[in-house]
Amino acid sequence: MSPIEIGLTSVAAIVILVYIGVYIPIALGVVSFISIWLMRDNFDLAMNLLKIAVGDSVMEYTFATVPLFTFMGLIVSRAGLGSDIYEVMNSGFRKVKGGIGMATVGANAVFAAVTGSSIASASVFAKVSVPQMLAYDYNPRFAVGVVAGSSVLGMIIPPSAMLIIYSFVAEQSVGEMFQAGIVPGLMLAVAYVGLIWAAGRFAPSWIGGRSFDATEWMSVREIASKTLPITGLIVVVMGGIYTGWLTPVEAGATGSLLALIIAVVRRKMSLHGFWHALLETGHITAAILFLITAASIYSRMLGIAGVPNELGEILSTSQLSFFWIMFFYVALIIFLGTLLDTASIILIVVPLFLPLIEPMGLSLVWFGIVTVVGAEIGLLTPPLGISCFVIKATLNDPRISLKDVFVGAFPFAVVMLIVLILLIRFPSLSLAILN
């Protein structure tokens, strides 16, 4: 077999292995290592490239953002800040048709700004928001759908683990990726609120629910006590990065310390909880490190095989326009999103397309936002739909089936697709803060 044939076969093999359940770094690393060995018929070369990939990943200074932001998100979750911000939002939107859904979207957007995890958001708000919506006779499909849809904000609004992974794969600044994710994340949150408002106006049966009898508004003091901690954390972390006062690593360290102080002051952190947060941070960090290492050796394998160059020649000879290139790319990542998780898509597809996008003069930061938003649609679509599975497992309610979760999340997936089209058509939306 020629190098290009081995390279293409290895890509297909990786997708199949990941789909049948092989751990992503194992699939990427082992297949890439064997492919380099076969292409060069040199075991020592393959081993040396693996050593370089491991060294590059471990020694990268910006990798320190991973454990720091992960730890901050875990502490924030344990401190109960997610439920606090939800209570405030719910108090403000309660009288509006679908108001609890709007409150869930708003609280998820704020929660995402300090956790960066769709899974954490789905788990927290499945327990906090769904039972209250069901208690007020909301349509169960709407209740779980709005939680599933808004949970993906955790992967778009910084600090996002997926933006960090993309920044390593594409060799882009973590800080710039964070800044670029703010406007698209807020656009998506506003679009979700707009969808709920329109449904309440024109299709109230989809939302369901009954009116609240009497609403006791929170006092200013109570609102401040529930919102100031998380607001201060966001201002310090994202404000520090945006103004340039803090690097992403420094912002992660500062945010972790501040989150820990908040948790201790609120008496939500014991030594036992602190130790478990450290252990979980270590597990997540190790997993992401393996992902980045495997992606590094995979990118080298593709370069040796000449797959990106071959794809570039095919596109140049076919003279496809920007529209069709992006159409095929988005269709590919959305399709893969129904089978694979977001990290797998970024690690497998991005190294293939980066050499094609860069010569076109397009921003790789913008391309990263498009990639993450497109791949995140897969979190809401069967058969994999990770957020939907998390919500179903968290609720453990026999009245709500997995089908109900997927059906409820579908309108929010459509809204995501519309926002994605806008981001592709108007790249300045992603680059507005940077520019």
Short mmCIF file of C-alpha atoms in Angstrom, two decimals:
data_model
loop_
_atom_site.label_atom_id
_atom_site.label_comp_id
_atom_site.label_asym_id
_atom_site.label_seq_id
_atom_site.Cartn_x
_atom_site.Cartn_y
_atom_site.Cartn_z
CA MET A 1 0.00 0.00 0.00
CA SER A 2 1.14 3.55 -0.71
CA PRO A 3 1.50 6.09 2.14
CA ILE A 4 -1.67 7.90 1.06
CA GLU A 5 -3.63 4.64 1.06
CA ILE A 6 -2.29 3.75 4.52
CA GLY A 7 -3.18 7.26 5.76
CA LEU A 8 -6.76 7.11 4.48
CA THR A 9 -7.21 3.58 5.80
CA SER A 10 -5.95 4.67 9.21
CA VAL A 11 -8.49 7.53 9.38
CA ALA A 12 -11.31 5.09 8.60
CA ALA A 13 -9.93 2.61 11.14
CA ILE A 14 -9.81 5.29 13.86
CA VAL A 15 -13.44 6.30 13.26
CA ILE A 16 -14.58 2.66 13.40
CA LEU A 17 -12.58 1.90 16.55
CA VAL A 18 -13.92 4.96 18.38
CA TYR A 19 -17.46 4.14 17.29
CA ILE A 20 -17.27 0.57 18.65
CA GLY A 21 -16.07 1.87 21.98
CA VAL A 22 -12.25 1.93 21.93
CA TYR A 23 -10.85 4.72 24.12
CA ILE A 24 -10.14 7.70 21.84
CA PRO A 25 -6.44 8.22 22.67
CA ILE A 26 -5.79 4.49 22.28
CA ALA A 27 -7.46 4.43 18.85
CA LEU A 28 -5.64 7.56 17.67
CA GLY A 29 -2.26 6.69 19.14
CA VAL A 30 -2.03 3.00 18.27
CA VAL A 31 -3.34 3.33 14.70
CA SER A 32 -1.11 6.36 14.02
CA PHE A 33 1.96 4.60 15.47
CA ILE A 34 1.38 1.47 13.40
CA SER A 35 0.68 3.54 10.27
CA ILE A 36 3.98 5.45 10.60
CA TRP A 37 5.80 2.16 11.19
CA LEU A 38 4.26 0.66 8.02
CA MET A 39 4.82 3.76 5.86
CA ARG A 40 8.50 4.16 6.77
CA ASP A 41 9.19 0.53 7.69
CA ASN A 42 11.08 1.92 10.67
CA PHE A 43 9.99 1.07 14.22
CA ASP A 44 12.55 3.43 15.77
CA LEU A 45 11.22 6.40 13.77
CA ALA A 46 7.67 5.70 14.93
CA MET A 47 8.86 5.42 18.53
CA ASN A 48 10.84 8.68 18.32
CA LEU A 49 7.84 10.54 16.90
CA LEU A 50 5.73 9.18 19.76
CA LYS A 51 8.30 10.44 22.29
CA ILE A 52 8.28 13.88 20.64
CA ALA A 53 4.46 13.98 20.73
CA VAL A 54 4.41 13.12 24.44
CA GLY A 55 7.13 15.67 25.23
CA ASP A 56 5.43 18.46 23.28
CA SER A 57 2.15 17.87 25.11
CA VAL A 58 3.56 17.66 28.63
CA MET A 59 5.94 20.59 28.27
CA GLU A 60 3.41 22.99 26.72
CA TYR A 61 2.97 25.88 29.18
CA THR A 62 -0.63 26.61 28.19
CA PHE A 63 -1.63 23.03 29.04
CA ALA A 64 -1.76 24.25 32.65
CA THR A 65 -5.11 25.84 31.76
CA VAL A 66 -6.67 22.37 31.68
CA PRO A 67 -6.29 21.36 35.35
CA LEU A 68 -6.84 24.91 36.61
CA PHE A 69 -10.12 25.57 34.80
CA THR A 70 -11.28 21.99 35.48
CA PHE A 71 -10.66 22.42 39.20
CA MET A 72 -12.44 25.79 39.20
CA GLY A 73 -15.49 24.28 37.50
CA LEU A 74 -15.67 21.39 39.96
CA ILE A 75 -15.43 23.71 42.97
CA VAL A 76 -18.12 25.99 41.55
CA SER A 77 -20.42 22.99 41.08
CA ARG A 78 -19.84 21.83 44.64
CA ALA A 79 -20.43 25.35 45.98
CA GLY A 80 -23.98 25.30 44.57
CA LEU A 81 -23.55 28.44 42.48
CA GLY A 82 -25.47 26.86 39.59
CA SER A 83 -28.65 26.39 41.59
CA ASP A 84 -28.29 29.88 43.09
CA ILE A 85 -28.16 31.64 39.73
CA TYR A 86 -31.10 29.49 38.56
CA GLU A 87 -33.23 30.60 41.51
CA VAL A 88 -32.57 34.25 40.69
CA MET A 89 -33.32 33.77 36.99
CA ASN A 90 -36.45 31.79 37.78
CA SER A 91 -37.73 34.53 40.06
CA GLY A 92 -37.41 37.07 37.25
CA PHE A 93 -38.93 34.96 34.44
CA ARG A 94 -41.57 33.07 36.44
CA LYS A 95 -44.60 35.06 35.19
CA VAL A 96 -43.62 34.68 31.50
CA LYS A 97 -44.97 31.78 29.44
CA GLY A 98 -42.11 29.27 29.39
CA GLY A 99 -40.31 31.43 31.92
CA ILE A 100 -38.71 28.53 33.77
CA GLY A 101 -37.23 27.40 30.45
CA MET A 102 -35.85 30.90 29.85
CA ALA A 103 -34.44 30.93 33.38
CA THR A 104 -32.76 27.58 32.68
CA VAL A 105 -31.11 28.96 29.54
CA GLY A 106 -29.92 32.09 31.34
CA ALA A 107 -28.61 30.17 34.34
CA ASN A 108 -26.88 27.66 32.04
CA ALA A 109 -25.16 30.50 30.17
CA VAL A 110 -23.82 31.96 33.42
CA PHE A 111 -22.90 28.53 34.78
CA ALA A 112 -21.06 27.74 31.54
CA ALA A 113 -18.87 30.80 32.05
CA VAL A 114 -17.22 29.19 35.06
CA THR A 115 -17.45 25.44 34.39
CA GLY A 116 -16.87 24.93 30.66
CA SER A 117 -18.58 21.54 30.71
CA SER A 118 -21.79 20.52 28.97
CA ILE A 119 -21.93 17.34 31.03
CA ALA A 120 -21.80 19.28 34.32
CA SER A 121 -24.51 21.68 33.11
CA ALA A 122 -26.76 18.83 31.96
CA SER A 123 -26.36 17.01 35.27
CA VAL A 124 -26.91 20.07 37.50
CA PHE A 125 -29.96 21.50 35.72
CA ALA A 126 -31.58 18.12 35.13
CA LYS A 127 -31.82 17.90 38.92
CA VAL A 128 -32.63 21.57 39.56
CA SER A 129 -34.85 22.67 36.68
CA VAL A 130 -36.71 19.64 35.30
CA PRO A 131 -38.51 18.65 38.56
CA GLN A 132 -39.79 22.19 39.02
CA MET A 133 -41.08 22.36 35.44
CA LEU A 134 -42.83 19.03 35.84
CA ALA A 135 -44.37 20.26 39.11
CA TYR A 136 -45.98 23.11 37.17
CA ASP A 137 -47.31 20.79 34.45
CA TYR A 138 -44.81 21.73 31.77
CA ASN A 139 -44.57 19.35 28.82
CA PRO A 140 -41.95 16.76 29.88
CA ARG A 141 -40.35 16.86 26.42
CA PHE A 142 -39.95 20.61 26.64
CA ALA A 143 -38.58 20.35 30.18
CA VAL A 144 -35.80 17.93 29.25
CA GLY A 145 -35.28 19.53 25.83
CA VAL A 146 -34.49 22.98 27.20
CA VAL A 147 -31.98 21.50 29.67
CA ALA A 148 -30.32 19.45 26.91
CA GLY A 149 -30.24 22.37 24.49
CA SER A 150 -28.86 24.92 26.93
CA SER A 151 -26.31 22.48 28.34
CA VAL A 152 -24.23 22.72 25.15
CA LEU A 153 -23.46 26.34 26.09
CA GLY A 154 -20.84 24.86 28.40
CA MET A 155 -18.73 23.81 25.42
CA ILE A 156 -18.97 27.18 23.63
CA ILE A 157 -18.95 29.90 26.28
CA PRO A 158 -15.41 30.06 27.71
CA PRO A 159 -13.68 28.55 29.55
CA SER A 160 -14.50 25.56 27.34
CA ALA A 161 -12.56 22.30 27.39
CA MET A 162 -13.26 21.83 23.68
CA LEU A 163 -11.86 25.26 22.83
CA ILE A 164 -8.73 24.34 24.79
CA ILE A 165 -8.37 21.05 22.91
CA TYR A 166 -8.85 22.81 19.57
CA SER A 167 -6.26 25.44 20.48
CA PHE A 168 -3.69 22.68 21.00
CA VAL A 169 -4.58 20.84 17.78
CA ALA A 170 -4.59 24.02 15.67
CA GLU A 171 -1.76 25.71 17.62
CA GLN A 172 -3.88 28.76 18.40
CA SER A 173 -3.91 30.99 21.48
CA VAL A 174 -6.17 29.69 24.26
CA GLY A 175 -6.96 33.28 25.26
CA GLU A 176 -8.02 34.21 21.71
CA MET A 177 -10.21 31.11 21.46
CA PHE A 178 -11.88 32.04 24.75
CA GLN A 179 -12.55 35.59 23.58
CA ALA A 180 -13.90 34.34 20.24
CA GLY A 181 -16.37 32.03 22.00
CA ILE A 182 -18.14 34.76 23.96
CA VAL A 183 -20.28 36.31 21.20
CA PRO A 184 -21.35 32.98 19.59
CA GLY A 185 -22.22 31.60 23.03
CA LEU A 186 -24.36 34.63 23.88
CA MET A 187 -25.97 34.50 20.41
CA LEU A 188 -26.97 30.91 21.01
CA ALA A 189 -28.38 31.69 24.47
CA VAL A 190 -30.44 34.60 23.08
CA ALA A 191 -31.64 32.42 20.20
CA TYR A 192 -32.81 29.77 22.68
CA VAL A 193 -34.73 32.36 24.69
CA GLY A 194 -36.26 33.63 21.43
CA LEU A 195 -37.33 30.09 20.52
CA ILE A 196 -39.04 29.61 23.89
CA TRP A 197 -40.77 33.01 23.64
CA ALA A 198 -42.02 32.24 20.11
CA ALA A 199 -43.23 28.81 21.16
CA GLY A 200 -45.06 30.33 24.14
CA ARG A 201 -46.72 32.81 21.79
CA PHE A 202 -47.56 30.57 18.81
CA ALA A 203 -47.34 26.96 20.08
CA PRO A 204 -48.14 27.04 23.81
CA SER A 205 -49.09 23.36 23.84
CA TRP A 206 -45.45 22.43 23.16
CA ILE A 207 -44.43 24.21 26.37
CA GLY A 208 -47.43 23.45 28.55
CA GLY A 209 -47.36 24.66 32.15
CA ARG A 210 -49.77 26.53 34.38
CA SER A 211 -49.51 29.98 35.84
CA PHE A 212 -47.93 30.67 39.20
CA ASP A 213 -50.42 31.75 41.85
CA ALA A 214 -48.36 34.20 43.84
CA THR A 215 -44.80 35.19 43.23
CA GLU A 216 -42.62 36.47 46.00
CA TRP A 217 -39.87 38.58 44.52
CA MET A 218 -36.40 38.15 45.97
CA SER A 219 -35.02 41.01 47.99
CA VAL A 220 -32.08 42.93 46.64
CA ARG A 221 -29.93 41.51 49.42
CA GLU A 222 -30.90 37.92 48.55
CA ILE A 223 -30.27 38.49 44.83
CA ALA A 224 -26.88 39.98 45.60
CA SER A 225 -25.89 37.09 47.88
CA LYS A 226 -26.73 34.57 45.15
CA THR A 227 -25.30 36.40 42.12
CA LEU A 228 -22.29 38.39 43.32
CA PRO A 229 -20.01 35.37 43.92
CA ILE A 230 -20.39 33.92 40.44
CA THR A 231 -20.46 37.37 38.82
CA GLY A 232 -17.23 38.32 40.57
CA LEU A 233 -15.63 35.06 39.46
CA ILE A 234 -16.57 35.67 35.81
CA VAL A 235 -15.34 39.27 35.92
CA VAL A 236 -12.00 38.29 37.42
CA VAL A 237 -11.35 35.35 35.06
CA MET A 238 -12.71 36.58 31.73
CA GLY A 239 -12.03 40.25 32.49
CA GLY A 240 -8.43 39.42 33.31
CA ILE A 241 -7.98 37.57 30.01
CA TYR A 242 -9.82 40.19 27.95
CA THR A 243 -7.87 43.14 29.35
CA GLY A 244 -4.56 41.31 29.13
CA TRP A 245 -3.88 41.64 32.84
CA LEU A 246 -3.89 37.85 33.19
CA THR A 247 -2.76 35.09 30.87
CA PRO A 248 -5.19 32.15 30.54
CA VAL A 249 -3.01 30.14 32.93
CA GLU A 250 -2.93 32.96 35.49
CA ALA A 251 -6.68 33.49 35.09
CA GLY A 252 -7.27 29.80 35.72
CA ALA A 253 -5.13 29.88 38.87
CA THR A 254 -6.81 33.05 40.14
CA GLY A 255 -10.27 31.69 39.39
CA SER A 256 -9.51 28.40 41.15
CA LEU A 257 -8.35 30.21 44.29
CA LEU A 258 -11.34 32.56 44.27
CA ALA A 259 -13.78 29.66 43.72
CA LEU A 260 -12.21 27.78 46.62
CA ILE A 261 -12.53 30.83 48.88
CA ILE A 262 -16.20 31.23 47.90
CA ALA A 263 -16.90 27.55 48.61
CA VAL A 264 -15.21 27.74 52.02
CA VAL A 265 -16.99 30.97 53.01
CA ARG A 266 -20.34 29.43 52.00
CA ARG A 267 -19.44 26.32 54.05
CA LYS A 268 -19.87 24.10 50.98
CA MET A 269 -16.34 22.68 51.00
CA SER A 270 -15.03 20.04 53.38
CA LEU A 271 -11.62 18.39 53.33
CA HIS A 272 -13.28 15.29 51.91
CA GLY A 273 -14.92 17.30 49.11
CA PHE A 274 -11.69 19.16 48.40
CA TRP A 275 -9.79 15.88 48.08
CA HIS A 276 -12.38 14.44 45.71
CA ALA A 277 -12.27 17.61 43.59
CA LEU A 278 -8.48 17.24 43.34
CA LEU A 279 -8.79 13.57 42.36
CA GLU A 280 -11.43 14.30 39.72
CA THR A 281 -9.31 17.15 38.36
CA GLY A 282 -6.40 14.74 38.03
CA HIS A 283 -8.52 12.17 36.20
CA ILE A 284 -9.92 14.72 33.74
CA THR A 285 -6.51 16.34 33.18
CA ALA A 286 -4.86 12.98 32.50
CA ALA A 287 -7.60 12.07 30.02
CA ILE A 288 -7.21 15.35 28.12
CA LEU A 289 -3.41 15.02 28.14
CA PHE A 290 -3.71 11.60 26.52
CA LEU A 291 -6.11 13.10 23.96
CA ILE A 292 -3.68 15.89 23.04
CA THR A 293 -0.72 13.49 22.87
CA ALA A 294 -2.64 11.12 20.60
CA ALA A 295 -3.74 14.05 18.42
CA SER A 296 -0.11 15.14 18.05
CA ILE A 297 1.11 11.75 16.77
CA TYR A 298 -2.01 11.53 14.55
CA SER A 299 -1.22 14.90 12.93
CA ARG A 300 2.36 13.75 12.24
CA MET A 301 1.06 10.54 10.69
CA LEU A 302 -1.25 12.48 8.38
CA GLY A 303 1.65 14.72 7.33
CA ILE A 304 3.88 11.75 6.56
CA ALA A 305 1.09 10.08 4.58
CA GLY A 306 0.41 13.29 2.64
CA VAL A 307 -3.35 13.07 3.22
CA PRO A 308 -3.92 16.86 3.71
CA ASN A 309 -1.92 17.62 0.55
CA GLU A 310 -3.93 15.06 -1.39
CA LEU A 311 -7.19 16.56 -0.16
CA GLY A 312 -5.90 20.02 -1.09
CA GLU A 313 -5.13 18.89 -4.62
CA ILE A 314 -8.56 17.32 -4.97
CA LEU A 315 -10.25 20.53 -3.85
CA SER A 316 -8.07 22.73 -6.06
CA THR A 317 -8.68 20.63 -9.17
CA SER A 318 -12.42 20.49 -8.47
CA GLN A 319 -12.37 24.29 -7.97
CA LEU A 320 -14.94 24.18 -5.19
CA SER A 321 -16.03 27.53 -3.82
CA PHE A 322 -15.83 28.55 -0.17
CA PHE A 323 -19.54 27.78 0.18
CA TRP A 324 -19.20 24.17 -0.94
CA ILE A 325 -16.05 23.52 1.08
CA MET A 326 -17.79 24.72 4.25
CA PHE A 327 -20.98 22.88 3.29
CA PHE A 328 -19.15 19.56 3.03
CA TYR A 329 -17.14 20.27 6.19
CA VAL A 330 -20.20 21.14 8.29
CA ALA A 331 -22.14 18.18 6.90
CA LEU A 332 -19.22 15.91 7.84
CA ILE A 333 -18.86 17.14 11.43
CA ILE A 334 -22.63 17.09 12.03
CA PHE A 335 -22.79 13.54 10.67
CA LEU A 336 -19.86 12.46 12.84
CA GLY A 337 -21.52 14.23 15.76
CA THR A 338 -24.32 11.65 15.62
CA LEU A 339 -21.71 8.92 16.14
CA LEU A 340 -18.74 10.42 18.02
CA ASP A 341 -18.19 12.90 20.84
CA THR A 342 -16.93 16.43 20.20
CA ALA A 343 -13.34 15.75 21.26
CA SER A 344 -13.09 12.82 18.83
CA ILE A 345 -14.37 14.97 15.97
CA ILE A 346 -11.90 17.76 16.70
CA LEU A 347 -8.98 15.35 16.97
CA ILE A 348 -9.86 13.36 13.83
CA VAL A 349 -11.20 15.96 11.40
CA VAL A 350 -9.42 19.23 12.21
CA PRO A 351 -5.88 18.01 11.30
CA LEU A 352 -7.27 16.93 7.92
CA PHE A 353 -8.80 20.31 7.08
CA LEU A 354 -6.41 22.81 8.68
CA PRO A 355 -3.93 22.65 5.75
CA LEU A 356 -6.83 23.40 3.42
CA ILE A 357 -8.33 26.29 5.39
CA GLU A 358 -5.10 28.15 6.23
CA PRO A 359 -3.99 28.83 2.60
CA MET A 360 -7.43 30.34 1.93
CA GLY A 361 -6.58 33.16 4.33
CA LEU A 362 -9.34 32.23 6.76
CA SER A 363 -8.97 32.72 10.50
CA LEU A 364 -8.20 29.49 12.32
CA VAL A 365 -9.80 30.99 15.43
CA TRP A 366 -13.08 31.44 13.52
CA PHE A 367 -12.69 27.94 12.08
CA GLY A 368 -12.39 26.58 15.62
CA ILE A 369 -15.64 28.22 16.70
CA VAL A 370 -17.42 26.82 13.64
CA THR A 371 -15.99 23.37 14.37
CA VAL A 372 -17.03 23.32 18.02
CA VAL A 373 -20.56 24.64 17.38
CA GLY A 374 -21.07 22.16 14.52
CA ALA A 375 -19.78 19.24 16.55
CA GLU A 376 -21.87 20.26 19.56
CA ILE A 377 -25.04 19.73 17.53
CA GLY A 378 -24.18 16.06 17.84
CA LEU A 379 -24.65 16.27 21.62
CA LEU A 380 -28.38 16.66 20.95
CA THR A 381 -28.83 14.11 18.16
CA PRO A 382 -29.15 10.32 18.25
CA PRO A 383 -27.67 7.78 18.49
CA LEU A 384 -24.86 9.17 20.70
CA GLY A 385 -26.25 12.51 22.02
CA ILE A 386 -24.16 12.55 25.20
CA SER A 387 -26.07 15.40 26.88
CA CYS A 388 -29.35 13.57 26.31
CA PHE A 389 -27.98 10.38 27.86
CA VAL A 390 -26.67 12.32 30.87
CA ILE A 391 -30.07 13.95 31.45
CA LYS A 392 -31.89 10.63 31.20
CA ALA A 393 -29.44 8.95 33.61
CA THR A 394 -29.56 11.87 36.06
CA LEU A 395 -33.35 12.05 36.19
CA ASN A 396 -33.99 8.30 36.37
CA ASP A 397 -37.70 9.10 35.90
CA PRO A 398 -39.79 6.33 34.27
CA ARG A 399 -42.18 8.98 32.92
CA ILE A 400 -39.44 10.35 30.64
CA SER A 401 -37.88 8.08 28.02
CA LEU A 402 -34.66 8.66 26.10
CA LYS A 403 -36.82 9.30 23.04
CA ASP A 404 -38.57 12.13 24.90
CA VAL A 405 -35.19 13.75 25.60
CA PHE A 406 -34.09 13.54 21.96
CA VAL A 407 -37.45 14.81 20.64
CA GLY A 408 -37.43 17.69 23.12
CA ALA A 409 -33.86 18.64 22.18
CA PHE A 410 -34.50 18.61 18.41
CA PRO A 411 -35.81 22.23 18.10
CA PHE A 412 -32.75 23.45 19.99
CA ALA A 413 -30.48 21.51 17.60
CA VAL A 414 -32.20 23.30 14.70
CA VAL A 415 -31.55 26.66 16.38
CA MET A 416 -27.89 25.69 16.77
CA LEU A 417 -27.71 24.95 13.04
CA ILE A 418 -29.17 28.38 12.22
CA VAL A 419 -26.64 30.09 14.51
CA LEU A 420 -23.86 28.04 12.89
CA ILE A 421 -24.91 29.23 9.43
CA LEU A 422 -24.80 32.84 10.67
CA LEU A 423 -21.30 32.31 12.11
CA ILE A 424 -20.08 30.92 8.79
CA ARG A 425 -21.74 33.68 6.76
CA PHE A 426 -20.47 36.44 9.06
CA PRO A 427 -17.03 35.47 10.48
CA SER A 428 -16.80 38.87 12.16
CA LEU A 429 -19.29 37.65 14.76
CA SER A 430 -16.69 35.24 16.13
CA LEU A 431 -13.83 37.71 15.78
CA ALA A 432 -15.67 40.81 17.05
CA ILE A 433 -13.99 40.95 20.47
CA LEU A 434 -10.57 40.09 19.04
CA ASN A 435 -10.83 42.87 16.49
#
